[in-house]
Coordinates of C-alpha atoms and ligand atoms in Angstrom, one line a residue:
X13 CA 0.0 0.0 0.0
X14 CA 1.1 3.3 -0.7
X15 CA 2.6 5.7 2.2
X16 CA 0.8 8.9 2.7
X17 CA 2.2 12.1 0.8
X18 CA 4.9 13.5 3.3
X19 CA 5.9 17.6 2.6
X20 CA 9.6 17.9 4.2
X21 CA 8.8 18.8 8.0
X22 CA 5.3 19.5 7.5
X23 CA 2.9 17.7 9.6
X24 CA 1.9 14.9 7.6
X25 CA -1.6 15.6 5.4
X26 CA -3.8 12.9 6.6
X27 CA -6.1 11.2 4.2
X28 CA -9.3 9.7 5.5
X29 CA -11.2 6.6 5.2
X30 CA -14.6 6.3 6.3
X31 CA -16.6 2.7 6.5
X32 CA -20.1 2.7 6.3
X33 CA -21.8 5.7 4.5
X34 CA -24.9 6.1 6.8
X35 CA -26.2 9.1 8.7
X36 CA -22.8 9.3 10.6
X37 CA -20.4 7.8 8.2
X38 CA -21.3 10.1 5.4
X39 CA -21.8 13.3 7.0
X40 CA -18.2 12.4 9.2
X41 CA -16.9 12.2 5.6
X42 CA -18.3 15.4 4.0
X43 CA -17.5 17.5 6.4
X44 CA -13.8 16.1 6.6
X45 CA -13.7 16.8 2.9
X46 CA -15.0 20.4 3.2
X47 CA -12.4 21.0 6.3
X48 CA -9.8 19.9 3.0
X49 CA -9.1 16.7 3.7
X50 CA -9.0 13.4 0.9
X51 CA -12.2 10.7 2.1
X52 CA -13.1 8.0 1.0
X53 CA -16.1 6.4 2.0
X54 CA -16.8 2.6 1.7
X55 CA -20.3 0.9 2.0
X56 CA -21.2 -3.1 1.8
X57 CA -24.6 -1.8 0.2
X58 CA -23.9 -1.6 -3.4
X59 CA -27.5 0.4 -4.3
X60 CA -26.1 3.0 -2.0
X61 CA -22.6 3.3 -3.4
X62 CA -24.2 3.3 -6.6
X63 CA -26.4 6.4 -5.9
X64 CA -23.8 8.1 -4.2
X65 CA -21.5 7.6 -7.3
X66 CA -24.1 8.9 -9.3
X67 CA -24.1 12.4 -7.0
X68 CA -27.9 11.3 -5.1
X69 CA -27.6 11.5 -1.6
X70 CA -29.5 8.6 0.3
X71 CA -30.5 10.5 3.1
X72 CA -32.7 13.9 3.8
X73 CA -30.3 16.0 6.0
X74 CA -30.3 19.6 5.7
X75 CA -27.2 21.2 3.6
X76 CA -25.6 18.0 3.1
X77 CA -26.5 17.9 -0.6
X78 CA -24.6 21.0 -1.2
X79 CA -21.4 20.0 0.4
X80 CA -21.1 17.0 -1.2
X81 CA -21.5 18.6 -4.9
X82 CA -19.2 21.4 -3.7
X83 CA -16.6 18.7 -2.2
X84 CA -17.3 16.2 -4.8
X85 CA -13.7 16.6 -6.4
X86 CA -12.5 15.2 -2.5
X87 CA -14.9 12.0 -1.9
X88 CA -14.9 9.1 -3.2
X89 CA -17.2 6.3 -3.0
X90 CA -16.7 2.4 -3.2
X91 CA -17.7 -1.0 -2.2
X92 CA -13.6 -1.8 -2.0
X93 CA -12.3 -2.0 1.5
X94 CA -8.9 -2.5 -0.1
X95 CA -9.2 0.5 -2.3
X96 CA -10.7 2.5 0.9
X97 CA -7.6 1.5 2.9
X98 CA -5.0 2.5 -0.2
X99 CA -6.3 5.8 -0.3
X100 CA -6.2 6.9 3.4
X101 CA -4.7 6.9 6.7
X102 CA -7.3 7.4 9.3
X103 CA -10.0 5.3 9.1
X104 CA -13.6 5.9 10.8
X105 CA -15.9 3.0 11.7
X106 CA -19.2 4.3 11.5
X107 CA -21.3 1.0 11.0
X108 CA -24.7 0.2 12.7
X109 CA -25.0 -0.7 16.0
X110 CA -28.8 -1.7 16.1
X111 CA -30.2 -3.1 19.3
X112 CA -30.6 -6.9 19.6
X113 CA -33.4 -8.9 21.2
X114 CA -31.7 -8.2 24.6
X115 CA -31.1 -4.7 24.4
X116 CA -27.6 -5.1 24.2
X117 CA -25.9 -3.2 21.0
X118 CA -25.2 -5.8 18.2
X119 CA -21.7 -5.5 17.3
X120 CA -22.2 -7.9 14.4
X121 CA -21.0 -5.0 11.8
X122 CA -18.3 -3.8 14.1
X123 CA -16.6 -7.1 14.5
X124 CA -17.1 -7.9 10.4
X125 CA -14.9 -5.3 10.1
X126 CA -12.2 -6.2 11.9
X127 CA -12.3 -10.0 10.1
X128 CA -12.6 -8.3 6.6
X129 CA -9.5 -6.1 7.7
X130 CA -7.3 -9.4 8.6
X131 CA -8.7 -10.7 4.9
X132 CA -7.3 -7.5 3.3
X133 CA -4.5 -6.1 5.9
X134 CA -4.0 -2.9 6.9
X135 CA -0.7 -0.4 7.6
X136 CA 1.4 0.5 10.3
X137 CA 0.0 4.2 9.5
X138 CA -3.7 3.4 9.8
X139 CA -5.5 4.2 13.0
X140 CA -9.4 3.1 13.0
X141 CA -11.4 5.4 14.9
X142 CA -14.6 4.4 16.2
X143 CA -17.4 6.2 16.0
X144 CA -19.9 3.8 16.0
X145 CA -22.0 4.3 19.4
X146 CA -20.4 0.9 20.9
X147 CA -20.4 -0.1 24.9
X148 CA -17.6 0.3 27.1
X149 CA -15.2 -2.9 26.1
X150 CA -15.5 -2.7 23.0
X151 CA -12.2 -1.1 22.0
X152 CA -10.6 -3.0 24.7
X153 CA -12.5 -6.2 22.5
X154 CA -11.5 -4.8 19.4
X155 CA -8.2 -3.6 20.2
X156 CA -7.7 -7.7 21.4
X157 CA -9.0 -8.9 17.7
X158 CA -6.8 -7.0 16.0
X159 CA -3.5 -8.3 18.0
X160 CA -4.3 -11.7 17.6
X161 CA -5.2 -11.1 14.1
X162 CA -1.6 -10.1 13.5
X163 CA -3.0 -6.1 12.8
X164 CA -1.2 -5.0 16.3
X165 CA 0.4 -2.3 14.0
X166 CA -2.7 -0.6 13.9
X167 CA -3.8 2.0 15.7
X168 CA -7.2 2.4 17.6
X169 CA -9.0 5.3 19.0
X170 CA -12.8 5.8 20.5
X171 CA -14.4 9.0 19.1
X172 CA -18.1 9.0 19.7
X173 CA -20.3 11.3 17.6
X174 CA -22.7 14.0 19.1
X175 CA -24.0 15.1 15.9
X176 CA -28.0 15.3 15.6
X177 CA -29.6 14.5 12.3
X178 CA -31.5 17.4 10.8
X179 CA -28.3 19.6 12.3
X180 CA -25.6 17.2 11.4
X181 CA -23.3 19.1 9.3
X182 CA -23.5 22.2 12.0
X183 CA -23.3 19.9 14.8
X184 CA -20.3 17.7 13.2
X185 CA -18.3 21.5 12.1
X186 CA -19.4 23.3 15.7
X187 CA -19.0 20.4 18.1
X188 CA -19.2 21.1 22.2
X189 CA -16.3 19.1 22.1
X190 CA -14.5 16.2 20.4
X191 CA -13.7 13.0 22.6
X192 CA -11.3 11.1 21.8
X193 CA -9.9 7.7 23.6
X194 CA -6.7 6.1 22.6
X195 CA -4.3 3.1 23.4
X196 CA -1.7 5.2 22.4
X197 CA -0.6 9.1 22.6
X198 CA 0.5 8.7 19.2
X199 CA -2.7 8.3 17.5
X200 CA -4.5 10.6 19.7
X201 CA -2.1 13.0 18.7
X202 CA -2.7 12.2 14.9
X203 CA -6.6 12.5 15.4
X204 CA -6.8 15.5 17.5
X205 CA -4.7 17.4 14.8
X206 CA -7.2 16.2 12.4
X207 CA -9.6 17.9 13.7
X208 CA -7.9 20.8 15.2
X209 CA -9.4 23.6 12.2
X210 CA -12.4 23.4 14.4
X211 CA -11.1 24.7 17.4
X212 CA -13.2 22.9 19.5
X213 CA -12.3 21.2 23.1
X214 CA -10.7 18.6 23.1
X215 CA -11.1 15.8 25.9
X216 CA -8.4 13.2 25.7
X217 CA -8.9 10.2 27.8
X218 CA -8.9 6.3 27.9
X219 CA -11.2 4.3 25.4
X220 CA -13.6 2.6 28.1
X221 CA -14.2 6.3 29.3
X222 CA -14.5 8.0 25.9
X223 CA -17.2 5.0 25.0
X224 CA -19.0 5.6 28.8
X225 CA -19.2 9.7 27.9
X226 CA -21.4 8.3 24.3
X227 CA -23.3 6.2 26.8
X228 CA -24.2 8.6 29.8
X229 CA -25.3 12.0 27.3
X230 CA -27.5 9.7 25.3
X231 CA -28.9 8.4 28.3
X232 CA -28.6 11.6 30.7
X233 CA -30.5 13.4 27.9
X234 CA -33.4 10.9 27.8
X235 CA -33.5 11.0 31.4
X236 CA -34.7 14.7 30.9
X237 CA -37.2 14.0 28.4
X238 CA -38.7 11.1 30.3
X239 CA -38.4 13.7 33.5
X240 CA -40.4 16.6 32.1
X241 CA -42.9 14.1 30.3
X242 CA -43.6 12.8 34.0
X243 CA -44.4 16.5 35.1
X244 CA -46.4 17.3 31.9
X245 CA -48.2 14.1 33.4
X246 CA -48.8 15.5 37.0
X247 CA -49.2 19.3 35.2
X248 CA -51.9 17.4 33.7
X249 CA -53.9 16.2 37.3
X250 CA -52.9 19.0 39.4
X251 CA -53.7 22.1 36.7
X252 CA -49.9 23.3 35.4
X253 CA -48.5 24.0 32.0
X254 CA -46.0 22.4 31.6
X255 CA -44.4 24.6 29.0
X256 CA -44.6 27.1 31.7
X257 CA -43.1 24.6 34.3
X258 CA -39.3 24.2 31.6
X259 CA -39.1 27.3 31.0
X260 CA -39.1 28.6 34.8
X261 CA -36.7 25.3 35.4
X262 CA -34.5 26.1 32.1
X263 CA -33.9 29.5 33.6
X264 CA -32.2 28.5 36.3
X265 CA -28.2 27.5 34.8
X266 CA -27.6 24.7 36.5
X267 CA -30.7 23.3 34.9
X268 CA -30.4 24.6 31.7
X269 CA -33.7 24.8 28.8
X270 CA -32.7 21.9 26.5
X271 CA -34.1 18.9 26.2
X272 CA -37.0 19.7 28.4
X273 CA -40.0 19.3 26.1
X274 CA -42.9 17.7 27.1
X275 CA -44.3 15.1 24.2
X276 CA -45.3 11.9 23.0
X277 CA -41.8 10.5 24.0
X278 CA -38.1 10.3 22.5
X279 CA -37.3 7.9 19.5
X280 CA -34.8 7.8 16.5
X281 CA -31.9 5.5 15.7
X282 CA -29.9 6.6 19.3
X283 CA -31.9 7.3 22.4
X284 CA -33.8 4.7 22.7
X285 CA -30.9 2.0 21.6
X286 CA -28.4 3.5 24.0
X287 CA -30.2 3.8 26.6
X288 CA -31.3 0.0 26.6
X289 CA -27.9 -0.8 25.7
X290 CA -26.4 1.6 28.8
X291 CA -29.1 -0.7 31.2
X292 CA -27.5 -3.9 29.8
X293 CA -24.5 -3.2 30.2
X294 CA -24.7 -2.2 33.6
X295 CA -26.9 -5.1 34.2
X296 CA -24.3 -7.9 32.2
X297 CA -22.5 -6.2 34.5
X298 CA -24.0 -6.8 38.0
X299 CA -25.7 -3.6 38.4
X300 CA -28.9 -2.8 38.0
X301 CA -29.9 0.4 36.4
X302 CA -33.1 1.2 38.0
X303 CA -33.4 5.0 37.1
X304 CA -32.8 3.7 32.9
X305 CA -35.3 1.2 33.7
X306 CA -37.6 4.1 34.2
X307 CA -37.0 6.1 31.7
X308 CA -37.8 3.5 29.0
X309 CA -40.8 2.8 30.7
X310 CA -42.1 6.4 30.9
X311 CA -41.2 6.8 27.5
X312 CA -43.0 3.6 26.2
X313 CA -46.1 4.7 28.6
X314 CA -45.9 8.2 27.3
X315 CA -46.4 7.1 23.7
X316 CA -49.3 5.5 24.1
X317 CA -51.3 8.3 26.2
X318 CA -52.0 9.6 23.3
X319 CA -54.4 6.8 23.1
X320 CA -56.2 7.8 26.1
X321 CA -56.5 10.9 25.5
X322 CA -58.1 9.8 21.4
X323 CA -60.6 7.9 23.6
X324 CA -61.6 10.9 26.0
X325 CA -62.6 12.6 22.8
X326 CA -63.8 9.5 20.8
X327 CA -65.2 7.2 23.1
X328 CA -63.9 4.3 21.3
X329 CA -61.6 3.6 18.3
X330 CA -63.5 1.2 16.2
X331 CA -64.2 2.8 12.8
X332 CA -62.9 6.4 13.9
X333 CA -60.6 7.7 10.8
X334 CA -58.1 9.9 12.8
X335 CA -54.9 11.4 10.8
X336 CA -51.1 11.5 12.0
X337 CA -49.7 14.7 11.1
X338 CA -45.7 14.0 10.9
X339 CA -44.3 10.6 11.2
X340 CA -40.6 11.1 11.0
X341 CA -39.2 10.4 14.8
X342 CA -38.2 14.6 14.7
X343 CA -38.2 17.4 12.2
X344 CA -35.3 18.0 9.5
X345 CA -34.9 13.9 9.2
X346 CA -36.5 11.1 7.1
X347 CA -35.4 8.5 9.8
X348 CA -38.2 6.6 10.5
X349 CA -36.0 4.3 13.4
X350 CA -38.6 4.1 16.9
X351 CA -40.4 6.5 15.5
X352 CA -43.3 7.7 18.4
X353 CA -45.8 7.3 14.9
X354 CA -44.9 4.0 14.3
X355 CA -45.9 3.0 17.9
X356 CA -49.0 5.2 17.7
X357 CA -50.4 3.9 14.4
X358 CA -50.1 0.4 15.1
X359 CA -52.0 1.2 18.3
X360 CA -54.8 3.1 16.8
X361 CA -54.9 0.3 13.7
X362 CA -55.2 -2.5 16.4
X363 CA -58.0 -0.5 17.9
X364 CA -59.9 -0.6 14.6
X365 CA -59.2 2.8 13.9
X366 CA -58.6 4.0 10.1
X367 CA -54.9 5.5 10.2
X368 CA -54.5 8.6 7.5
X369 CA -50.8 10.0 7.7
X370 CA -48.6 12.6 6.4
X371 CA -44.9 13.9 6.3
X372 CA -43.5 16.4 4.4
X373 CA -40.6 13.8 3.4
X374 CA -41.1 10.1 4.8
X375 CA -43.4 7.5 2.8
X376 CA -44.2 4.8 5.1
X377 CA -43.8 1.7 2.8
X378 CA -47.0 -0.6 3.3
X379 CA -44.7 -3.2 4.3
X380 CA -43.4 -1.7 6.9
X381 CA -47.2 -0.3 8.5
X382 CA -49.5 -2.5 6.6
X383 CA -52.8 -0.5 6.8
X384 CA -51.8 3.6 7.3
X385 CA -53.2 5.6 4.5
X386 CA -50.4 7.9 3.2
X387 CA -51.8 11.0 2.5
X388 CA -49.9 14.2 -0.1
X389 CA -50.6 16.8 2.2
X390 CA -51.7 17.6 6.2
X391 CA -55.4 18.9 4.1
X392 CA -55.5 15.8 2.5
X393 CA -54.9 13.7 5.5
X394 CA -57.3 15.7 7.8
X395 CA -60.2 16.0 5.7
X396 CA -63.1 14.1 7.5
X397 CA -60.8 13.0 10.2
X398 CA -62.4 12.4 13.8
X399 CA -59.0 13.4 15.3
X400 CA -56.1 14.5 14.1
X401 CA -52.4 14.1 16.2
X402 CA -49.7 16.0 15.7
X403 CA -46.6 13.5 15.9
X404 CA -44.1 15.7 14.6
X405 CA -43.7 19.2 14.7
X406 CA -42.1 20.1 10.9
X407 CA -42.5 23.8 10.8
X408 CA -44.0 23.1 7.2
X409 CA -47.0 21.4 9.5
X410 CA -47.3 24.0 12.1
X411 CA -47.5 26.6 9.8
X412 CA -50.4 24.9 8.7
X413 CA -54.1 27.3 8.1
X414 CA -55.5 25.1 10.8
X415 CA -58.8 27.0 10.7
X416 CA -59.1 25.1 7.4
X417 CA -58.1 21.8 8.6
X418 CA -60.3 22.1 11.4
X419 CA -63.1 23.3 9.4
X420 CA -62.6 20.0 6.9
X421 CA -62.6 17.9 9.8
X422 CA -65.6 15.6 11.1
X423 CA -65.1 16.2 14.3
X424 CA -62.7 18.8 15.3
X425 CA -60.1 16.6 17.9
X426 CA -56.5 18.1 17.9
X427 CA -54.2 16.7 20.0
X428 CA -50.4 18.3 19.7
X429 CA -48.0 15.9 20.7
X430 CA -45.6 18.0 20.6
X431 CA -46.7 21.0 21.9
X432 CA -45.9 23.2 19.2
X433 CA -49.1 25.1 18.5
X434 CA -50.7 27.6 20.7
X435 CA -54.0 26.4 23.0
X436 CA -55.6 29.5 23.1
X437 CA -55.6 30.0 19.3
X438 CA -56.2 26.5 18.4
X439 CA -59.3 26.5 21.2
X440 CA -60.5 30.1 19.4
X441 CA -60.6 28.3 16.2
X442 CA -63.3 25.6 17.2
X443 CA -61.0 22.6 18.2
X444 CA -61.5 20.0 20.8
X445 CA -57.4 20.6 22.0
X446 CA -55.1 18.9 23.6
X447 CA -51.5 19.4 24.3
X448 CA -49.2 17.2 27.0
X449 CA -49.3 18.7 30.2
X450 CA -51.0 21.5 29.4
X451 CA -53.8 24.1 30.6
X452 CA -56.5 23.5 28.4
X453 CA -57.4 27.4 27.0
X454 CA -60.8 27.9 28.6
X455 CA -59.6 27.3 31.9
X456 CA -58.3 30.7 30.9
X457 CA -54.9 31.1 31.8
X458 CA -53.3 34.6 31.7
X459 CA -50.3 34.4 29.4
Ligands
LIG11 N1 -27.7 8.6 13.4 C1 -27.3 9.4 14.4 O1 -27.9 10.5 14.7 C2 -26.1 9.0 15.2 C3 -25.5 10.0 16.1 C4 -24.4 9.6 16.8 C5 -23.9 8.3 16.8 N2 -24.6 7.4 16.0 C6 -24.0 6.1 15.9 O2 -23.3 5.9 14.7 C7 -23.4 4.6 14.2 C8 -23.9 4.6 12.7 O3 -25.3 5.2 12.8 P1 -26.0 5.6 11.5 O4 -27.3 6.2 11.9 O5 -25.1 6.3 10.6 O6 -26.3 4.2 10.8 P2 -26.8 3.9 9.3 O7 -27.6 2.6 9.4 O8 -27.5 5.1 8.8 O9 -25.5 3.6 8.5 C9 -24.6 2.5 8.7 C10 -24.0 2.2 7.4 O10 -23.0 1.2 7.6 C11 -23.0 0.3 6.5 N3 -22.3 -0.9 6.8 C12 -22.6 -1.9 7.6 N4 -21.6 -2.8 7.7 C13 -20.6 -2.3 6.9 C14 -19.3 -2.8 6.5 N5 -18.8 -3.9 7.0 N6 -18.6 -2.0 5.7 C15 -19.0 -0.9 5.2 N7 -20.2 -0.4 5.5 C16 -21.0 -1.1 6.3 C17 -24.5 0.1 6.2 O11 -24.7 -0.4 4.9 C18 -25.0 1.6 6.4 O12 -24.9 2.3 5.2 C19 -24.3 3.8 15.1 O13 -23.5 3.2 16.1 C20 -25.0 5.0 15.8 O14 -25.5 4.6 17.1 C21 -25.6 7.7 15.2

């Protein structure tokens, strides 16, 4: 394999390698080519190395279109780990880590990667850098495989990813800090100077405690959602507003306003994943996790009181058409993984109701939710409704003239599941309303 280009004294000019070409993989390896640097990204899925080739992106994230057609001269695509390799010197892992029947994190695509890299072999100047969410032991694991495998020449770091999808690029170019874990000073030198244009902190530390930071965020974040969803709840019995509530808490510093918004419940490809995977862990390892054993459950409960409140309105469910307004787990994303709407149709379709959806970008395939009606637009989706929820909050959505939904509507039932529209005005229009943990308007509550 060729050695890197080396200028004199100059540091040496990494080139990067990235495997797997997901939400992670390929943003990691756009933005690494718009910071200047030579990446090459390699995929197993040959439809998607295809389209990539071809300049379509496979994924709806903000911005991310244009920086790969203004870096396109600096990325390459392929379905050659060999060529990958060739071409670069630091190499990112960024493969799946879905969740398996235990809750553990399936390491399955993790581990294929080292076996593939003892097929092909790798150089003294590689270091592979996870970024793949893994648990704590993996590196240690990995780092094992690779020495017995005869790779002990190459390096290994941990270097978790923060970045949220619909704000990947900013979030990946403007990180709160970039953890890295190493083996070695050497390679945590290497990587930190890789990403030294972005003038972020930098917090060097051992690999199990760069892969335990991943872990306890993930989880220490859903531990606030599933908090404030419990006091939307009790907002609910004891006459609160919960929106009121986080804001008075956010105000105070050591509190802070993020990730206190009362809803139907986290979902997407992390939260839910790492959090079960942080409670098996501890539990594999002799502890028992019993405030993440609480947060899943809140968030599982929360999900479905959505239902309950459908059947205040409703009575039952039986023959009740009621419309899903956003089915993507958050705005800005297409990603459809634990989706809160996948939950809540197959809920309301068990209860004999007839599901009509919308979202500005995500087409649930039949296979995947037998029996949900995909609508073109919220109008289209609403019209002669019983109910309508809204799931998720695309500002396309709340922008909605929801004096004309309402007014197409069988029976006007709103409930906002994310509270993202205003009681008072949706109440003034003619809707029964419902928000999570809020006052309902004629209560009249002074603003
Ligand atoms: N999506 C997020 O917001 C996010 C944020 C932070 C961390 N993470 C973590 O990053 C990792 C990747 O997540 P994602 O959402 O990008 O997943 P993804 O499913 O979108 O992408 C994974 C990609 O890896 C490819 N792949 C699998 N095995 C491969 C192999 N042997 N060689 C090359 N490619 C292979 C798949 O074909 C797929 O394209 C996960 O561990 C996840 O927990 C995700």
């Amino acid at each position: 394999m060729s050695e890197p280009a080396q200028n004199g004294t100059s540091p040496r000019r990494e080139r990067v390698g990235v495997i797997g070409a997901g939400y992670v993989g390929l943003v990691t390896g756009v933005c690494l080519a718009s910071m200047g640097y030579e990446v090459t990204l390699r995929d197993i899925d040959a439809a998607k190395v295809a389209a990539l080739n071809d300049g379509q992106v496979p994924i709806y994230e903000p911005g991310l279109t244009e920086v790969m057609v203004q870096q396109a001269e600096r990325l390459t695509y392929t379905l050659s780990l060999e060529r990958m390799l060739d071409r670069s010197d630091i190499v990112f892992i960024a493969v799946d880590t879905p969740p398996t029947y235990s809750g553990d994190a399936d390491l399955s695509r993790v581990m294929s990667v080292v076996d593939e890299l003892q097929k092909v072999g790798a150089d003294p100047r590689h270091i592979l850098v996870m970024k793949s969410t893994v648990p704590v032991g993996t590196g240690e694991r990995v780092r094992a495989e690779l020495d017995a495998r005869g790779l002990d020449h190459v390096g290994y770091c941990s270097n978790p990813e923060f970045l949220r999808e619909g704000a990947a690029i900013a979030d990946f170019l403007h990180p709160d800090r970039v953890v890295i874990g190493s083996f070695a000073d050497e390679h945590a030198d290497r990587l930190a100077s890789l990403y030294a244009p972005l003038g972020a902190p930098v917090l060097r530390t051992s690999v199990p405690s760069a892969e335990m930071v991943k872990y306890a965020s993930n989880a220490f974040l859903a531990t606030k959602i599933s908090f404030i969803n419990e006091i939307a709840n009790v907002c609910e019995e004891v006459g609160a507003d919960v929106e009121v509530v986080a804001h008075g808490m956010g105000l105070d510093s050591r509190i802070g306003s993020s990730f206190l918004r009362a809803g139907i419940g986290f979902g997407g490809s992390c939260f839910p994943k790492d959090v079960s995977a942080l409670k098996q862990l501890a539990g594999n390892s002799g502890y028992h996790f019993q405030l993440l054993t609480s947060v899943i459950e809140v968030n599982a409960l929360q999900k479905r009181r959505v239902i309950g409140k459908l059947k205040k309105h409703l009575g039952g469910l039986e023959g009740k058409r009621v419309a899903l307004l956003g089915l993507a787990f958050k705005p800005e994303t297409d990603d459809m993984r634990e989706a809160s709407s996948l939950v809540l149709a197959a809920r309301l379709l068990a209860e004999g109701a007839e599901v009509c959806a919308y979202d500005p970008i995500v087409d649930i395939s039949p296979e995947r939710l037998h029996g949900v009606i995909m609508c073109e637009s919220a109008e289209a989706a609403v019209a002669g409704a019983d109910a309508a929820v809204l799931v998720t909050e695309w500002e396309s959505i709340v922008a909605s003239d929801w004096a004309a939904l309402c007014a197409s509507m069988r029976s006007p039932v709103l409930i906002d599941g994310r509270n993202a529209l205003d009681p008072v005005e949706m109440t003034r229009i003619g809707f029964a309303f419902e928000g999570i943990g809020r006052i309902p308007a004629h209560v009249g509550v002074p603003h």
